């Protein structure tokens, strides 16, 4: 078995870490060390214990050394792969990101990618990533770096801007759901059952959480015409990913009926490929997020931070029990693809999946060098983006506005220039309803709400005096 | 004197024609024929009579044959220059363009360039221009074609798309006012009096009515730093172009205090170079056009179509009197530059001024082939755009959104595809407040209000059924 | 089994047809009809008979209807795939292409891609392809079109230029050999045996027969450093693909010792990925083709047309015997990949292999729209080029000169403009030694030598008067 | 009068300095200090004395302080303009540049721009310019920097690469001669006399010494058709710039009959706009420089370095006499344009002339960032390149090959990497006849011949061991 060292920054994760460790354990291609690094060292140590239990599990095929490091540099040393998945700030900062704008009539279904919440989260996280990129450049420049943190686009950009030779890419599974939706269509409309996303091929282009599928095939069957049929049949009440409980959105804050996606398809002719909660945030707020009633009408939800906090508490409780051996959990292959991608890069498979990388030509019309999401080939130490079909002009316009907002936001953060950041903030589609005065007020309020994480990088008092 | 034939499409103009004829008369470089063509043949004949009076005026140095043609083809035949300046539809259509959106909370200060009014006006005018371009291709392919009609960008695009080898350009004097504003600054702040725009040099880039000056010099003096001083001194009450009557905007619907320009400058660091009434329409309506109160606050006006109708009546009255020899008018050099540009193209001068042309590289970041506005050199049968300083990312984003909206609108009109046109309509910054449902309703209403000019090109009933 | 119709233009092939039919027979994914079309209808009928024998062969898993058509339109009708593999003109024309330039000191190792021979061959073949593209557009616009004919680049360009929506791509196996060379290196230098090109991944970019590998991995092992070792060990005498008979080049006109490749690697640092006979023709002739002695020194050969004629005679003899049932041949999977690619497009596999397609961004630095060769994904009705590593500037310069020569040549042929074609001819690297006068003389001589195939398209007498 | 400080690097010039000082004296827009800096301090002091004589001349309108500095930093301090015009190395190095390649059958008519001589000259000069750029960045970052030294393209590139914000441009008068040739055509063919290049307008694009005019007008008269007439009338014997002494090329080593230009025009349809001695060096040597006989046939000359040495001796003698007041010289406006350009930048005029600047879009098809030559506007502290007509593909190919050779050469010198430099050397069109072995031998010989100026930057012994 191939020996490698994996470094996991954010290794104190409450949930995703044990999924990852299970996936590592269940495969047979490689083993070695999993270096856990987290500013919450206790949490990292709990995951270490869980890892050790996994090693004892009979289903485990690859045992790893689970090692907790206190210093980033030590964790990175000799790493072949670095996985970064962190929460910038606490849920209290996220509460401000998501809910402060509501006072100004801005509702966010997620609040971590674009919109006012996305900008503030970027302001907290980009400086941290600047530091990661510098450390990787110094300590393990040849390592593959896999970013899982949101906001995906700007953070992947940060890694490449600080260290242009970095072998980094961003992973996100949002596109998977839309591919699975095509599988559902094949089942519901054509009676073809048992397919997975791997049986289909799509042309997908855009930026993370706002990608668009312009071609989709199952063998030589064009899947695009199925969408109209599907909307005719299910569009009214919405179609839910798992089961078709049309009331799902009433109790599950992550559920959505795909009506945003369907509306965009009917207007633009190609299929937006992310969850509706994400898609809505890239559009001006009068379209899908004008108010909670409109959100309901489109069959999706505003996920509250209170919900996340309670959910997190449950996960921590579980983690503690598991780390103390008081609660069992199954060592089982998850739906996640990360371990497969690592195996592919090590040369054990060839995978075609979506990826976030700087644009070198794979998406026509978006700026070269901006981070875009498309398919890529993962294989033998290479991750190569695939050229995609040109986006229609009207869709390109929607995507490009957000892409340039993100580039602007990055420029502002890099230069520690709040004027430039504000120009990105006020131009967010979700801020369409704000007067400039309101925009300035809201920006100030959000900055001060999260100042503990900003003050080292931005001179708030001087700017807002 | 050089003999040429000028064809004037829209030669029944109520006001601009006699200004043009005066300018022609007062110069000494060329004479020949001015072919007047208009669907309102009476109006063209009135201008012919005025032209004949001009020929008798002692100040006239170049006498032209003023000839009215009933057929476009005859008017174009053997033309060296074709000037196009038309009103697409009547003021009744414009009334719908400008005022119907008010029911939906959309206020337009002009309504002929972008926003809902700009889209509808484009729908009426592009098919007419397709016809002009075809006729020019057939009858006088070597003529220089000068477009003066709004919406400038999409109409110049139409000319080039139908006949790529056309020698066409679009002229607009909006940038002049901002250049003159710099002259005012030099006077007010530095005591340098008597300068005209020709004494300065600017780098100006963008699209018509939404251009931006990123560099401005008088000799080796950088003029950009003057703007802050000027805002500090005059920004509160607004600064008016002609005189500094701070109440001008209360009675003159075209007056504005430059506060939109100043606000944009303070936020973006470069100077928007068009009248505030135009600039505001390229921004989301919450910025400057949320409601009439906000418009007042920013010291500009919503020009009503009633005002235009009354104004037009006065002009027609004048024209009739003049054509009947009952009212005199002075033969005098106007502020317009068109005759100078023609003289330059004929090789009598070298002029550097702004122009609308397809992007061949003069504006970095905007799509190649889209029509952009920059400086150009006019001389010896050549009109050559000048490469401009790169726009800052945040400004590029504002401009590009509008540029791609216009490209989308053109694609929709060209294909007679109302879905694509609507995608441009709903994405207009001025439509930011509309829900999709409202957007569709407004679009339908505006189409039907102006259906007499649309029905030959678009199948409204089928689309809106 | 999936039923399809395949149309084979050039279906009277003397050798490749039966290889293709065997490959079709041996697979189990699809069957249907193979439409054979050829201007040599007798040859097509012989292949039909061979096809029928194949159907009786016990190893055959998929039986096809082998149908000969006299009219192209009938052959194309209802086709799902169109394979084009023709010989433009006869070997007498090729004799002129290859050997006439020798009088002027120009030696060509192949003579069908670039150089004077390539230009003349393009002049004969492009008009034929214009006709194919028009017919496909009319008869079977949705068919996949696979071009196998040389000159690959310009012919694939022709298909797309005449019918931009065509689903065409060009296939060539030259890159395979270089991939196999890496397998040899792994065996010879690292003792890793049994690998095939499918076990490796490469980044390959350029134009057909002049592609360059800038990255190559087997699992996480970087293969590029092996090249220096390999050259040190084998470079002196040359290394031959099959076996290492260092005298191979003395008797096999297709053999080569890779010394051109090695020399380019030592000078440019990346690996040219085609046979040396091809590579040499893209470089100025003083480098590798100054005279036959130099060719020997670099361990490759000038393939004579006499050799091809004799070889062809043998093949025809064989074909006749086989078609009459007098000679057996094995139904066996060949090294060719075409049938696999078809299966992949039909959705039965996912293949990553090299392909010739218009540049939409996959090769940075070469003109958009020019036909380039890179890797692509073949799967589920999609063929998608993969973005490749940027070529070093010095290599880009060599490739771009040839790419622009081909674009120029295409422009000239399209416009039937011999001046433009000559400007491509005289700028061929292989024509570096010609004075302009000599160039004109040689061009004229070659045109007249092959005039039977040119006179319908070019007015030679007027041009050369 | 405007007070400025001009720094003249290379201020010990034997001839050009006094022309420049005369031009400065004769104008009335500005005066101040001319800082003379030269490694040959005696020569600088002689020019200072000449300057002082000029100040006493009654024709002098603007008196300057002529100051000699020993340190570059002192000379640069507070400079508003920096003019750089140096001779890298001595004529002994130039002798090797020009004549060593003759042993290998490479004849150079100039030897300072491209070809083997151009590469070696670049190797000597680029490191010196790196130093100038760093000093300017540190001492006078806001100064305008005007480069007059060859090789123009690579040196201007150096300035921008080391200090991207530099306000630098390169000036060359080669294009002027071709513009004057049009004036001659107008006189000879149309009887229009008395015109200067300023009366015409041209579209000119390319790289220094290899620019191409694709449009030319005098008023609305298209001048391109005149070229054929002119060739028909004068082409046989050549047409000489000054007078039409068809034997000029026999005694004047700088004279040429324009036959290279005419031949290129007949083959490419647009007019190459530099002296034939320069143009020939950008083409493969079999075209115009195969041997001295061919050079004669095309009516131009190989300028020997002996000639330059003798000429230089005369100039130095003159300079000494003038500096000692023993020889008079006239204070008179020269044909040079530099002082006018400075006046224009200071805002006293508006000039349209050609310029060398990094490509920001002014030349379609050449790499962005490579230094190109086009028209530009000089005015009010701005130098703005003008977008030019697209070059035909076949011409673009010739230009681009040289542009990428220069970019490659620069990359190699910047990285002190002789392998990369050699890849540019061997790919020079003038080196087309060299085998690789010969190329390496020649390169080595030329490097060692000029090693005194290379050894500080390149490790020759290690590379050539």
mmCIF file with all atom_site columns, C-alpha atoms in Angstrom, chain A residues 17-19 26 39 48 75 85 106 131 188 232 248 277 282 316 338 348 368 375 380 411 415 429 441-442 455 460:
data_model
loop_
_atom_site.group_PDB
_atom_site.id
_atom_site.type_symbol
_atom_site.label_atom_id
_atom_site.label_alt_id
_atom_site.label_comp_id
_atom_site.label_asym_id
_atom_site.label_entity_id
_atom_site.label_seq_id
_atom_site.pdbx_PDB_ins_code
_atom_site.Cartn_x
_atom_site.Cartn_y
_atom_site.Cartn_z
_atom_site.occupancy
_atom_site.B_iso_or_equiv
_atom_site.pdbx_formal_charge
_atom_site.auth_seq_id
_atom_site.auth_comp_id
_atom_site.auth_asym_id
_atom_site.auth_atom_id
_atom_site.pdbx_PDB_model_num
ATOM 1  C CA . UNK A 1 17  ? -13.666 14.471 9.991   1.00 0.00 ? 17  UNK A CA 1
ATOM 2  C CA . UNK A 1 18  ? -15.114 11.129 10.979  1.00 0.00 ? 18  UNK A CA 1
ATOM 3  C CA . UNK A 1 19  ? -16.751 10.705 7.581   1.00 0.00 ? 19  UNK A CA 1
ATOM 4  C CA . UNK A 1 26  ? -12.441 1.613  3.926   1.00 0.00 ? 26  UNK A CA 1
ATOM 5  C CA . UNK A 1 39  ? -7.032  25.932 16.666  1.00 0.00 ? 39  UNK A CA 1
ATOM 6  C CA . UNK A 1 48  ? -7.735  11.397 16.966  1.00 0.00 ? 48  UNK A CA 1
ATOM 7  C CA . UNK A 1 75  ? 1.435   19.433 10.705  1.00 0.00 ? 75  UNK A CA 1
ATOM 8  C CA . UNK A 1 85  ? -11.819 22.764 5.956   1.00 0.00 ? 85  UNK A CA 1
ATOM 9  C CA . UNK A 1 106 ? -32.103 41.212 2.824   1.00 0.00 ? 106 UNK A CA 1
ATOM 10 C CA . UNK A 1 131 ? -1.203  32.522 5.983   1.00 0.00 ? 131 UNK A CA 1
ATOM 11 C CA . UNK A 1 188 ? -39.595 9.122  -13.330 1.00 0.00 ? 188 UNK A CA 1
ATOM 12 C CA . UNK A 1 232 ? -44.682 20.076 -16.323 1.00 0.00 ? 232 UNK A CA 1
ATOM 13 C CA . UNK A 1 248 ? -40.187 18.786 3.320   1.00 0.00 ? 248 UNK A CA 1
ATOM 14 C CA . UNK A 1 277 ? -30.681 27.943 -1.540  1.00 0.00 ? 277 UNK A CA 1
ATOM 15 C CA . UNK A 1 282 ? -26.533 34.938 -6.820  1.00 0.00 ? 282 UNK A CA 1
ATOM 16 C CA . UNK A 1 316 ? -20.330 17.820 19.414  1.00 0.00 ? 316 UNK A CA 1
ATOM 17 C CA . UNK A 1 338 ? -12.564 13.280 -1.595  1.00 0.00 ? 338 UNK A CA 1
ATOM 18 C CA . UNK A 1 348 ? -5.126  4.368  -8.768  1.00 0.00 ? 348 UNK A CA 1
ATOM 19 C CA . UNK A 1 368 ? -8.541  34.400 -17.014 1.00 0.00 ? 368 UNK A CA 1
ATOM 20 C CA . UNK A 1 375 ? -15.309 19.334 -14.873 1.00 0.00 ? 375 UNK A CA 1
ATOM 21 C CA . UNK A 1 380 ? -1.757  10.284 -12.124 1.00 0.00 ? 380 UNK A CA 1
ATOM 22 C CA . UNK A 1 411 ? -8.604  42.858 -4.459  1.00 0.00 ? 411 UNK A CA 1
ATOM 23 C CA . UNK A 1 415 ? -5.041  45.568 -0.271  1.00 0.00 ? 415 UNK A CA 1
ATOM 24 C CA . UNK A 1 429 ? -27.249 41.062 -6.310  1.00 0.00 ? 429 UNK A CA 1
ATOM 25 C CA . UNK A 1 441 ? -24.806 51.522 7.428   1.00 0.00 ? 441 UNK A CA 1
ATOM 26 C CA . UNK A 1 442 ? -25.285 47.804 7.027   1.00 0.00 ? 442 UNK A CA 1
ATOM 27 C CA . UNK A 1 455 ? -9.486  44.216 13.519  1.00 0.00 ? 455 UNK A CA 1
ATOM 28 C CA . UNK A 1 460 ? -12.314 49.834 10.966  1.00 0.00 ? 460 UNK A CA 1
#
